[in-house]
Coordinates of C-alpha atoms and ligand atoms in Angstrom, one line a residue:
X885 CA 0.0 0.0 0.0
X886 CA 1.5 2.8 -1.3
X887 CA 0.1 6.1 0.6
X888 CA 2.8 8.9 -0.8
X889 CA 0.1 11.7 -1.2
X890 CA -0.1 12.8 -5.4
X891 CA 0.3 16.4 -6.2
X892 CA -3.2 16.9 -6.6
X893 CA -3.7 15.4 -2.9
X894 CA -1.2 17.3 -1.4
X895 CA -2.4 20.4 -3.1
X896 CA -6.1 19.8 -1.8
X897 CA -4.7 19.1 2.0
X898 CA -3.2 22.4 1.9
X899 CA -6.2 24.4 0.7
X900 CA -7.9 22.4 3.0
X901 CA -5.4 23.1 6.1
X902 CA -5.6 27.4 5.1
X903 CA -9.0 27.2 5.0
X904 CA -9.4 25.0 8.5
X905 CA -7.0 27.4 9.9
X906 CA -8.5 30.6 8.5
X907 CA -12.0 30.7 8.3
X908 CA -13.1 27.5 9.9
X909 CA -11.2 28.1 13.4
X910 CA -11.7 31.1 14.0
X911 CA -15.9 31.5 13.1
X912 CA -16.9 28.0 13.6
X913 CA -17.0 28.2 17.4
X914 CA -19.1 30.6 17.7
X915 CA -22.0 29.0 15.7
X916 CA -21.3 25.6 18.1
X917 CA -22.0 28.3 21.2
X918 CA -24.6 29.6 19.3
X919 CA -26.2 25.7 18.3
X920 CA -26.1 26.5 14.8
X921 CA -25.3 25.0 11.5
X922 CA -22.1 27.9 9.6
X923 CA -23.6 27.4 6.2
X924 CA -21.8 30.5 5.3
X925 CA -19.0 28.3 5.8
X926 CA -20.2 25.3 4.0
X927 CA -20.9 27.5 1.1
X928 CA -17.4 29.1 1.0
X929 CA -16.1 25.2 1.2
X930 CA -18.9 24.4 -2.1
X931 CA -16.9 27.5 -3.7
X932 CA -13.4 25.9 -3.3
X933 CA -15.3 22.7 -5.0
X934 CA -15.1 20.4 -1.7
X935 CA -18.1 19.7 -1.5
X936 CA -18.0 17.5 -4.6
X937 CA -14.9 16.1 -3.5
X938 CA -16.3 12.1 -4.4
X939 CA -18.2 12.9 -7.6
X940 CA -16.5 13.1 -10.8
X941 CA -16.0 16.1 -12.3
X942 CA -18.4 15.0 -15.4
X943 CA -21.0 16.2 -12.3
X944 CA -19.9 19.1 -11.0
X945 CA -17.1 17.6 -8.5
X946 CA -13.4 17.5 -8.5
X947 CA -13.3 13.5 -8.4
X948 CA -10.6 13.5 -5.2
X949 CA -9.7 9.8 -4.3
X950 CA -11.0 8.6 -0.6
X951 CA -7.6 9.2 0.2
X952 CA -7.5 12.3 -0.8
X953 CA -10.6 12.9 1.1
X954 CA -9.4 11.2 4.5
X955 CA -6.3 13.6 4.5
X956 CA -8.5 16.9 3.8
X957 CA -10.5 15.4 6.2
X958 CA -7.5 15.6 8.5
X959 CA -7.8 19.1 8.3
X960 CA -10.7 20.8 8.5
X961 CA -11.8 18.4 11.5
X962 CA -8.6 19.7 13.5
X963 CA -10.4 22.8 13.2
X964 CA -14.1 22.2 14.1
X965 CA -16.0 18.9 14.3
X966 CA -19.4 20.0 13.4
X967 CA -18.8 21.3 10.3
X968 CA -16.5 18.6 9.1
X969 CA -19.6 16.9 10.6
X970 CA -21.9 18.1 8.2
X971 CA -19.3 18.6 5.3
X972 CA -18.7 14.8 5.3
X973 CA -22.2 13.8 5.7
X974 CA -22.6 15.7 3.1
X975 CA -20.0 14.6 0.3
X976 CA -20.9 11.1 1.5
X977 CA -24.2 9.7 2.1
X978 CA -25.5 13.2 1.2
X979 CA -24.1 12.8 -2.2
X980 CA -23.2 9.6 -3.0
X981 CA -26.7 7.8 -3.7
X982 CA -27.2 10.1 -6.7
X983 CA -24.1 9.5 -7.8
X984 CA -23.7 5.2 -7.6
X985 CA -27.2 4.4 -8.2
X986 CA -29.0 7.4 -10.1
X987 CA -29.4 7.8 -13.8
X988 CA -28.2 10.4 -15.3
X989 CA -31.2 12.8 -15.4
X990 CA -31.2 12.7 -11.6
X991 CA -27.6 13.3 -11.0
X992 CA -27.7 16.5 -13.2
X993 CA -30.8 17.6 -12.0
X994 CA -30.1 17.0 -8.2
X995 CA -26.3 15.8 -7.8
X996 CA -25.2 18.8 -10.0
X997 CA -25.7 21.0 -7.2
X998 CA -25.2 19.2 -4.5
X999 CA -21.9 18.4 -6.2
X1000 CA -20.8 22.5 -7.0
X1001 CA -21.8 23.1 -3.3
X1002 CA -25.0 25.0 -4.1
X1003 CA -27.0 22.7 -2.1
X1004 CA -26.8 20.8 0.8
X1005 CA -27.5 16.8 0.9
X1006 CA -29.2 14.6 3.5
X1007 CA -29.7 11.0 4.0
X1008 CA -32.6 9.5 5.7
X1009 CA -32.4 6.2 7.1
X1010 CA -32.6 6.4 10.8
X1011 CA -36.4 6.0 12.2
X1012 CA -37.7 6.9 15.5
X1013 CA -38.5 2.3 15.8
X1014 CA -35.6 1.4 13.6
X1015 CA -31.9 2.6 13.9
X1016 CA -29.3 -0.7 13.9
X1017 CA -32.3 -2.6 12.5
X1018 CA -32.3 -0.7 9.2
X1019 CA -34.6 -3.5 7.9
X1020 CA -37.3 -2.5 10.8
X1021 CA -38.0 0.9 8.8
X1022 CA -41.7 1.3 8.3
X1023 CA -41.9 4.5 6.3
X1024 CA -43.6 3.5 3.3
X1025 CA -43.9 3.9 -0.4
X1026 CA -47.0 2.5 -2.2
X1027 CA -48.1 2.7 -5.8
X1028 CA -50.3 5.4 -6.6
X1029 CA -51.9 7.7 -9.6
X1030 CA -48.0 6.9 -11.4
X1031 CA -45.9 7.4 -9.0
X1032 CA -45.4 7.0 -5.3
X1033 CA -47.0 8.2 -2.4
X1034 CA -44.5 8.4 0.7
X1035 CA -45.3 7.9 4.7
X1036 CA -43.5 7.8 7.9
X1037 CA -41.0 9.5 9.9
X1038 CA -37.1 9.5 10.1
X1039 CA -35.1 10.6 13.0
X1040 CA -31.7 11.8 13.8
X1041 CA -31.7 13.4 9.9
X1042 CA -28.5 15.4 9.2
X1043 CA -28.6 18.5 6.8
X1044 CA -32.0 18.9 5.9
X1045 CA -33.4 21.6 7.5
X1046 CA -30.2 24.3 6.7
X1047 CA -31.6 27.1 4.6
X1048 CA -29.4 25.1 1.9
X1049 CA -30.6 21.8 2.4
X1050 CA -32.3 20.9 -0.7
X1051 CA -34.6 17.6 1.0
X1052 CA -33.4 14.4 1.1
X1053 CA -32.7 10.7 -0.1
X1054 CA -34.4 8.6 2.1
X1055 CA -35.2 4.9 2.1
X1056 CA -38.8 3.6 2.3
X1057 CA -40.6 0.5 2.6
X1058 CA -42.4 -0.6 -0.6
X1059 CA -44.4 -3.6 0.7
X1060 CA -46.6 -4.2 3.7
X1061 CA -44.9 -5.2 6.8
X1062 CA -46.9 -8.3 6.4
X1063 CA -47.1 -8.2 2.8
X1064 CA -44.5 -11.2 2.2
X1065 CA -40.6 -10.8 1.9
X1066 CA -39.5 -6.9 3.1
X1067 CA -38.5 -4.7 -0.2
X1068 CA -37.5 -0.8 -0.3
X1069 CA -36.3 1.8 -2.2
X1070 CA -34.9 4.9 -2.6
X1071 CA -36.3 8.3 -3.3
X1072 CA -35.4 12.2 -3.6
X1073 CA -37.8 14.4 -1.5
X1074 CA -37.4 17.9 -2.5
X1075 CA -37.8 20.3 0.3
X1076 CA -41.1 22.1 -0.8
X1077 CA -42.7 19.2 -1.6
X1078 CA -46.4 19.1 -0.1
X1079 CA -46.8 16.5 2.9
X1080 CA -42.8 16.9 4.0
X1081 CA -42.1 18.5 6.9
X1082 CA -39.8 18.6 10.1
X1083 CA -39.3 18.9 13.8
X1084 CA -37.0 21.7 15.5
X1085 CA -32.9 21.3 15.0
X1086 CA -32.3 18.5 17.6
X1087 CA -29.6 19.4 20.5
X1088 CA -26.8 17.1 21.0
X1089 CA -24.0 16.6 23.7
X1090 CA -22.0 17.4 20.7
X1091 CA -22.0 18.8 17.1
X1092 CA -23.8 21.5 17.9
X1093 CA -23.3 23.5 14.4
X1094 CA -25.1 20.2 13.0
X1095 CA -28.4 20.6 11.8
X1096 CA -30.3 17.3 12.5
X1097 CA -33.6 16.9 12.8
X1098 CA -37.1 14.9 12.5
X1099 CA -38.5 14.5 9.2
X1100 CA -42.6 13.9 8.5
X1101 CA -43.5 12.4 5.5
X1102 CA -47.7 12.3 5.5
X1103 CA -49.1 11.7 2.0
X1104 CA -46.2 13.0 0.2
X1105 CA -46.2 12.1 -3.6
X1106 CA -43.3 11.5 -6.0
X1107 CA -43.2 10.5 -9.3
X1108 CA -41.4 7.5 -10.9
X1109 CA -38.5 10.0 -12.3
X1110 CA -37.7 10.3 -7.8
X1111 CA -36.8 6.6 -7.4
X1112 CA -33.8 6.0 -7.2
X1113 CA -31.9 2.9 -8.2
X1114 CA -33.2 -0.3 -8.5
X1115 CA -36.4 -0.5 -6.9
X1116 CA -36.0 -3.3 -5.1
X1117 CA -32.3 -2.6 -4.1
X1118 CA -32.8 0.2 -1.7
X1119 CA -31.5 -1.3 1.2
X1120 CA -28.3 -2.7 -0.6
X1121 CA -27.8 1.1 -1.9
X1122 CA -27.6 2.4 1.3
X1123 CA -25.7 0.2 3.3
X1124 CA -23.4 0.3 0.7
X1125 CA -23.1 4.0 0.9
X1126 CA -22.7 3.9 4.7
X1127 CA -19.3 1.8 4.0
X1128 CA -17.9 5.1 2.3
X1129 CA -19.9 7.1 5.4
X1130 CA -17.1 4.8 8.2
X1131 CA -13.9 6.0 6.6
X1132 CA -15.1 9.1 6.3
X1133 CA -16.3 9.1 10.7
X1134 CA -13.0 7.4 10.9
X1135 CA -11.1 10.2 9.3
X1136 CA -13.4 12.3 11.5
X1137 CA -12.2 10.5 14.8
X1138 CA -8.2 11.0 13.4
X1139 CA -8.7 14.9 13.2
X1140 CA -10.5 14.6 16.5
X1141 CA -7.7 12.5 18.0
X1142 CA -5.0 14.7 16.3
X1143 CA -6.9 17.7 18.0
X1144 CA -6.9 17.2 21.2
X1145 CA -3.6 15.3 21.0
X1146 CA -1.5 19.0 20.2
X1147 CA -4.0 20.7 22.8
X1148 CA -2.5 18.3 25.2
X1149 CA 1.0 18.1 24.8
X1150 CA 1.2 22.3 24.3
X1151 CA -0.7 21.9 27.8
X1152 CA 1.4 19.9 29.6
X1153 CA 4.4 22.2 28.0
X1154 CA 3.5 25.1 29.4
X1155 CA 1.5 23.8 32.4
X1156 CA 3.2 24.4 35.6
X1157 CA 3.1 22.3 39.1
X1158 CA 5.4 21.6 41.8
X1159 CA 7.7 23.6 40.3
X1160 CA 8.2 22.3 36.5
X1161 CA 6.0 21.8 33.1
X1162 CA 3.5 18.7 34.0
X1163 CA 4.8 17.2 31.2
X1164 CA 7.8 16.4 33.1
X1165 CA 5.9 13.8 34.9
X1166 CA 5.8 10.2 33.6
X1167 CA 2.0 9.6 34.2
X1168 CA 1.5 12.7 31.6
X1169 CA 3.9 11.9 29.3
X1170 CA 2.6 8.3 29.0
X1171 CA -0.5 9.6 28.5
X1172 CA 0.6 11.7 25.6
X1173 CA 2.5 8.2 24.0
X1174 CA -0.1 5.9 24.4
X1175 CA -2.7 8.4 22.7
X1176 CA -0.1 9.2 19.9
X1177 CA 0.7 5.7 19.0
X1178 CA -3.2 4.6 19.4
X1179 CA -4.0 7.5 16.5
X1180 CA -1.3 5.8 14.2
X1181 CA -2.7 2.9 14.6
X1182 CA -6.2 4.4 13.9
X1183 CA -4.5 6.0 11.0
X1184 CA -3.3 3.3 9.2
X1185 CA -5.9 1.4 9.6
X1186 CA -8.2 4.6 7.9
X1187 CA -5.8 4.8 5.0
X1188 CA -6.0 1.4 4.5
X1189 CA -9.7 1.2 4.0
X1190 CA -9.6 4.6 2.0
X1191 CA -7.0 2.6 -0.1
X1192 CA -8.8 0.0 -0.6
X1193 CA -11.8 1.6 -2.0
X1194 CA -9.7 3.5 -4.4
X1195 CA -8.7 0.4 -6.0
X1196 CA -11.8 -0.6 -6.4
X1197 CA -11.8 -3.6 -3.9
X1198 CA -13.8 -4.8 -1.2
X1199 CA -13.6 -3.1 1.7
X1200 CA -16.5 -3.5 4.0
X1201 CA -14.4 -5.5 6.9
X1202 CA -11.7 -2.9 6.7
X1203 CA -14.0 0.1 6.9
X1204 CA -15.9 -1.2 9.7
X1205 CA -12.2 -1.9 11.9
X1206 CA -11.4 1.8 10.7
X1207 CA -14.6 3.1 12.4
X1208 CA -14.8 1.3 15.2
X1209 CA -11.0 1.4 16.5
X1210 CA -10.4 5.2 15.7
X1211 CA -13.7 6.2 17.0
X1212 CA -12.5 4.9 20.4
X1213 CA -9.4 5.9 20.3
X1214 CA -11.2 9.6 20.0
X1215 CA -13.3 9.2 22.5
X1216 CA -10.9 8.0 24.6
X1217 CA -8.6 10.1 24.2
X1218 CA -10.5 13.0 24.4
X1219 CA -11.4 12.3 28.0
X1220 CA -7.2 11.7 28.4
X1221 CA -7.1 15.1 26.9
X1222 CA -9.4 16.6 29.3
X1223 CA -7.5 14.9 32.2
X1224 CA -4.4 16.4 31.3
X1225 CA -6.1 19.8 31.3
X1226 CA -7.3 19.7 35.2
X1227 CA -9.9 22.0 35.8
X1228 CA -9.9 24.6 32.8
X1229 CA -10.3 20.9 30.5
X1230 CA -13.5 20.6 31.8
X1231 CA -14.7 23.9 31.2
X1232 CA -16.3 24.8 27.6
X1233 CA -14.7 28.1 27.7
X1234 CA -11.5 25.7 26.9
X1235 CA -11.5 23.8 23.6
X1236 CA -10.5 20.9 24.5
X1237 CA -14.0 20.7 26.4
X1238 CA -15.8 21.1 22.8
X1239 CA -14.0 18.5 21.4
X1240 CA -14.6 16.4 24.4
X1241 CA -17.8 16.3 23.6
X1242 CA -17.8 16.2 20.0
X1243 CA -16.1 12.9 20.2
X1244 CA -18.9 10.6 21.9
X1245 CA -21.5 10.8 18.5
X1246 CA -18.6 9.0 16.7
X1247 CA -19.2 5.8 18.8
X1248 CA -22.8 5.9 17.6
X1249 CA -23.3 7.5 14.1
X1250 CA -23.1 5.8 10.9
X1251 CA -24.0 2.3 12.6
X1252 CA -22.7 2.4 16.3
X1253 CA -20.0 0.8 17.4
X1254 CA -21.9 -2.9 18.4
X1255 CA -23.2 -2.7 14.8
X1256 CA -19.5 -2.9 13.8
X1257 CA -18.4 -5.8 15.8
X1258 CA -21.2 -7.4 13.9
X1259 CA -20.5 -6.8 10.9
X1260 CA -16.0 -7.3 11.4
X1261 CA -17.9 -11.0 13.1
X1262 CA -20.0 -11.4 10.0
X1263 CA -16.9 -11.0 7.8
X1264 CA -14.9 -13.8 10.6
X1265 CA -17.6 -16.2 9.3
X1266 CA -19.8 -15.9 12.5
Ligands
FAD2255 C1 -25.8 13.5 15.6 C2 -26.4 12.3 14.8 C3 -26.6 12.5 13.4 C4 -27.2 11.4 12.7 N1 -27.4 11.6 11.4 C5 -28.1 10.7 10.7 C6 -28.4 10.9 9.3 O1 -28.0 11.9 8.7 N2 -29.1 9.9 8.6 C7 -29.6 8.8 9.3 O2 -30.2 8.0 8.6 N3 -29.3 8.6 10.6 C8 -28.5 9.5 11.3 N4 -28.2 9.3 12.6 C9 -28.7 8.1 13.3 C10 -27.7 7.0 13.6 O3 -27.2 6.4 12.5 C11 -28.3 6.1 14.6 O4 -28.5 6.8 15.8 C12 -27.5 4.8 14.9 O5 -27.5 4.0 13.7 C13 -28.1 4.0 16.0 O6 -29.5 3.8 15.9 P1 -30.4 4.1 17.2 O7 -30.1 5.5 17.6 O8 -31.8 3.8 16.8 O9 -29.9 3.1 18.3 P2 -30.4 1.6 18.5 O10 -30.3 0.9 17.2 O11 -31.7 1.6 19.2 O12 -29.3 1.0 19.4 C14 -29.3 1.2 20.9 C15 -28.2 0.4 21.4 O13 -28.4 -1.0 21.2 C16 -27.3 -1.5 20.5 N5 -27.7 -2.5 19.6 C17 -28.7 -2.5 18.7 N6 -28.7 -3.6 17.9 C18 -27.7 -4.4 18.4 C19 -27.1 -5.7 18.0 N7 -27.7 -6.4 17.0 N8 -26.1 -6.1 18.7 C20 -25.5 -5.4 19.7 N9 -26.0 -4.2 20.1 C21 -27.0 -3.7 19.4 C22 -26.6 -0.3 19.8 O14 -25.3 -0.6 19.5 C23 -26.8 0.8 20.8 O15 -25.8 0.7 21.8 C24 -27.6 10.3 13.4 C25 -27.4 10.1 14.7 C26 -26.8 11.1 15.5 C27 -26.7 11.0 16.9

């Protein structure tokens, strides 16, 4: 595995890294005090072209590799985890249904956008009764006057409800829950559409700049030309997409690890007690080792999966054990992190405390943590 950075990677981490360090540090705080989602932000990164940074440039994106993507990812989640929160979200399962399983009047009519970063994407799987048991979804899509007429509720729905959302893919039920052997698809739900609605932005531990949300669906009618994919294949679509949506809450958890990793040590540097730096004393400094070599190991593990994908081979198994061991390295060592702060850690004024409780959502989004141990067993031949 060869994971030299090409020019074109190297050239995207560094936008990436001025823009982290310019714009995203220094005005994305605010909007997580605030519990709102920048997209004044967002739309400055749609500008720069990264929000298409998976889809080809025949659709409006700049067609970066997933490694490419993991590294920029590196960056702009150093500076703020809630909009690296959304911006992945977005690029990934935002984006990434339209683009695998669309045709190609959908992906210019609704990736184009999404791709140039006029738009913001959402996908909608999660249900208030159905979560790790994606195939417990009851929101439903029957046949009706030519098209199809949607019902049901999803929860926990990222990027729709930003004043540049644009709706969202979401997956539906297309037979009766009794109605013989399950079957769902896939359909766009524009915004304005009649019958779609939505709860209040949704307040979380963490990720505060997110917008997620509750989304209604009563009597809301799409035609044929809003299906997605393979009718039958819904399901398959989207758990296919959420293996691209783990590397990417892996690469999440490195910049998060990364984070509070430099917070620490330039802590304990300058940190004085009992007459020296506290990162004099062996308990800190073996703190600082273990969380250092644990992010490495997160790393590689990352890269491999990003690799891996690139070349167009299977990765499920790998992207799972990237998710699930560098989102608990995060977690973890965000709470070290905090430790090694005393007091002022545990205070949100200090932003180490912000990261602290970004980290604990990566243990649970995109298919928790369990969900992965089942699915690295699955791959054992359990
Ligand atoms: C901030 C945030 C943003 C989100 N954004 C989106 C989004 O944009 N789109 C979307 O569709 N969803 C989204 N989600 C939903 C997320 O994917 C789900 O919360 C997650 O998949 C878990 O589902 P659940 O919350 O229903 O928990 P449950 O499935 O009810 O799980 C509860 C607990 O039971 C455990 N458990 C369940 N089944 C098993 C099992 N078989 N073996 C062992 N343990 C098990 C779980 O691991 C967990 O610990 C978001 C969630 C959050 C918090």
């Amino acid at each position: 595995m060869d994971l030299e950075l090409s020019a074109d990677e190297t050239d995207l981490v560094e936008l990436c890294r001025e823009f982290a360090t310019k714009e995203i540090a220094t005005r994305a705080p605010e909007a997580w005090e605030q519990a709102v989602c920048p997209t004044d932000l967002l739309r400055e990164m749609g500008e720069l072209g990264l929000l298409g940074m998976l889809i080809p440039e025949q659709w409006g994106g700049i067609g970066m590799s997933t490694v490419g993507f993991v590294a920029a990812m590196e960056q702009i989640g150093l500076a703020d985890q809630s909009v690296a929160a959304a911006w992945q979200a977005h690029v990934t399962i935002g984006s990434l249904p339209l683009y695998l399983f669309g045709n190609d009047a959908q992906r210019e009519r609704w990736l184009r956008p999404l791709a140039e970063g006029r738009v913001l994407g959402a996908f909608g799987l999660t249900e208030p009764d159905a979560g790790s048991d994606t195939r417990g979804i009851t929101t439903r899509a029957e046949r009706r006057d030519g098209g199809w007429l949607i019902n049901g509720r999803k929860a926990f729905i990222s990027n729709a409800g930003t004043d540049m959302s644009f709706g969202v893919t979401l997956l539906a039920r297309t037979q009766a829950i009794d109605g013989g052997e399950a079957r769902f698809a896939s359909f766009v739900v524009e915004k304005d559409t009649p019958g779609f609605t939505m709860g209040p932005k949704m307040r979380g531990i963490g990720w505060r700049g997110l917008d997620t949300r509750e989304l209604y669906f009563d009597d809301v009618w799409v035609g044929d030309d809003h299906l997605v994919g393979d009718r039958d294949l819904g399901l398959s679509q989207f758990l296919s997409t959420l293996e691209v949506g783990r590397i990417s809450i892996a690469a999440l958890s490195l910049s998060l690890t990364q984070a509070v990793l430099t917070m620490a040590t330039e802590y304990a540097k300058h940190r004085r007690q009992f007459g020296k730096p506290i990162s004099k004393f062996q308990a800190v400094q073996f703190k600082l080792a273990d969380i250092a070599t644990e992010l490495e190991a997160a790393r590689w593990l990352t890269y491999r999966a990003a690799y891996l994908r690139d070349a167009g081979k299977p990765f499920l198994k790998e992207a799972s054990m990237a998710k699930l061991k560098a989102s608990r390295v995060a977690t973890w060592a965000a709470s070290e992190a905090v430790q090694i702060h005393g007091g002022i850690g545990y205070m949100l004024e200090s932003p180490v405390a912000r990261f602290y409780c970004d980290s604990k959502v990566l243990e649970i989004g995109e298919g928790t943590n369990e969900i992965q141990h089942v699915v690295i067993a699955r791959m054992l031949g359990c």
